[in-house]
PDB file of C-alpha atoms in Angstrom:
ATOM      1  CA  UNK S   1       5.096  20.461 -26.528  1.00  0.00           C
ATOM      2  CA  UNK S   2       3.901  17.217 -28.103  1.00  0.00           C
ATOM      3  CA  UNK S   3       7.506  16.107 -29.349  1.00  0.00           C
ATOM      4  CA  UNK S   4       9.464  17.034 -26.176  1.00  0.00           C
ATOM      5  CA  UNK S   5       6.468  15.044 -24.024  1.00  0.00           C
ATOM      6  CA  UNK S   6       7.361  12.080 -25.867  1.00  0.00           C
ATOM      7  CA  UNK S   7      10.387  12.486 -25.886  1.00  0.00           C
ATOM      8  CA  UNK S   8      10.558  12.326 -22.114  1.00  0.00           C
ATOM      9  CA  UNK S   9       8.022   9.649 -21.925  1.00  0.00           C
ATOM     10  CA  UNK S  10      10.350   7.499 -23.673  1.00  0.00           C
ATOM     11  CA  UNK S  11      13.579   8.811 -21.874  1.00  0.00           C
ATOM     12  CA  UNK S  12      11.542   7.871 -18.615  1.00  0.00           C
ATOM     13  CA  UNK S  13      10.167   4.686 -19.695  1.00  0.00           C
ATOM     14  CA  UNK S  14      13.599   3.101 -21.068  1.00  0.00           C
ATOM     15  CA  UNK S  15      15.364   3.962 -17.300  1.00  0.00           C
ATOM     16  CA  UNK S  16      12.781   2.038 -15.794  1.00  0.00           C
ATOM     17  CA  UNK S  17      13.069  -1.152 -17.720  1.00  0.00           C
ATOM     18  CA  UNK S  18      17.105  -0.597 -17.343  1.00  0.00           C
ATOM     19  CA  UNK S  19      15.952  -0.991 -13.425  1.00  0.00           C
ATOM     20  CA  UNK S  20      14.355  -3.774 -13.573  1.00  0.00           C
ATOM     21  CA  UNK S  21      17.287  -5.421 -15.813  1.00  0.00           C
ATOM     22  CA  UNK S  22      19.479  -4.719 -12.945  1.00  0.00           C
ATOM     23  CA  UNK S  23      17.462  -5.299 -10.132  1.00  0.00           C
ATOM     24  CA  UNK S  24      17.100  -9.280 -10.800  1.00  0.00           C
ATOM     25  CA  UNK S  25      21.074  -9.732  -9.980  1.00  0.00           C
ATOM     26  CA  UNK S  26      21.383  -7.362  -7.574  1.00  0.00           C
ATOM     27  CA  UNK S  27      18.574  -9.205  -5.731  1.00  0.00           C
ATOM     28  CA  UNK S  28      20.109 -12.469  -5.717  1.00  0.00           C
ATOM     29  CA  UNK S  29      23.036 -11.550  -4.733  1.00  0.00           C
ATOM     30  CA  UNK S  30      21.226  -9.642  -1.469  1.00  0.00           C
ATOM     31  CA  UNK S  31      19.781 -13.295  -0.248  1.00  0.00           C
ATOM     32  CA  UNK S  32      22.272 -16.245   1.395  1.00  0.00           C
ATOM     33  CA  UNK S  33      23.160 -19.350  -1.202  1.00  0.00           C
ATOM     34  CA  UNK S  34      20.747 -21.783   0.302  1.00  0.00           C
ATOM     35  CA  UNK S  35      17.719 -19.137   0.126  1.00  0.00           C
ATOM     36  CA  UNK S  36      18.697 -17.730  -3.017  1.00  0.00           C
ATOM     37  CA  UNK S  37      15.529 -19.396  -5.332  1.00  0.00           C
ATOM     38  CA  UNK S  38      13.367 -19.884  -2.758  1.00  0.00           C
ATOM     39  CA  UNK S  39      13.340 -15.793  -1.928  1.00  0.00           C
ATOM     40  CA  UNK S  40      13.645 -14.699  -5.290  1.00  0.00           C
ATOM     41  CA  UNK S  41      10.504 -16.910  -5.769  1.00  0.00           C
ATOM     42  CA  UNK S  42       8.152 -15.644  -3.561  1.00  0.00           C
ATOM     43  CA  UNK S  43       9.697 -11.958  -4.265  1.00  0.00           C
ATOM     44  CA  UNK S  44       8.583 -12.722  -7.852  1.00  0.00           C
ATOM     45  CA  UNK S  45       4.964 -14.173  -6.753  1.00  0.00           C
ATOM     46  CA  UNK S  46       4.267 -11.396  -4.172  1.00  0.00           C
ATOM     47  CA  UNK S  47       5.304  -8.730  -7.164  1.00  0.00           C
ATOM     48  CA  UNK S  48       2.412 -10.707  -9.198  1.00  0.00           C
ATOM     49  CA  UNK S  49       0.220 -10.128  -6.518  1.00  0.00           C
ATOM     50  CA  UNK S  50       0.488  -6.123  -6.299  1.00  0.00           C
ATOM     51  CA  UNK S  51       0.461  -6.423 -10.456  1.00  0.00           C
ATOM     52  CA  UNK S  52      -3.330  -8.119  -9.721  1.00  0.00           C
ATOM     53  CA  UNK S  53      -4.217  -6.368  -6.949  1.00  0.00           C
ATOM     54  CA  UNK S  54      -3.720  -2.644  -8.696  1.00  0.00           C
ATOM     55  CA  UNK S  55      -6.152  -2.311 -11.094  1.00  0.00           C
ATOM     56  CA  UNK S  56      -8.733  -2.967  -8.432  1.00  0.00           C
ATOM     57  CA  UNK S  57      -7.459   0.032  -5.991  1.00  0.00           C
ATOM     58  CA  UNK S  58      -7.298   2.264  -8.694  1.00  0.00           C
ATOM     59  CA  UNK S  59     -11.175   2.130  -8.612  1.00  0.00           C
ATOM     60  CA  UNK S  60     -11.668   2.857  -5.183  1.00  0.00           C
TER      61      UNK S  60
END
């Protein structure tokens, strides 16, 4: 039970970080040229924000 847990801990864990590979391009591409780094900017920042912000809920 041990082996096949980790097993699909790692199975699960390397899909997500192929998502987040992919979803850099894809977002750039959803934004207009003249927007492009200014809206993958604060998409970046407000990300940063929920990655502060969660340990803190997770105690309430």
């Amino acid at each position: 039970a041990v082996a096949t847990t980790l097993i699909l801990f790692l199975l699960s864990k390397s899909a997500i970080s192929a998502s987040f590979l992919i979803i850099y391009p894809f977002a750039g591409e959803l934004y207009p040229t003249q927007l492009r780094g200014l809206a993958i900017g604060f998409s970046a920042y407000i990300s940063g924000l929920g990655l502060i912000i969660i340990p803190f809920i997770t105690y309430l």
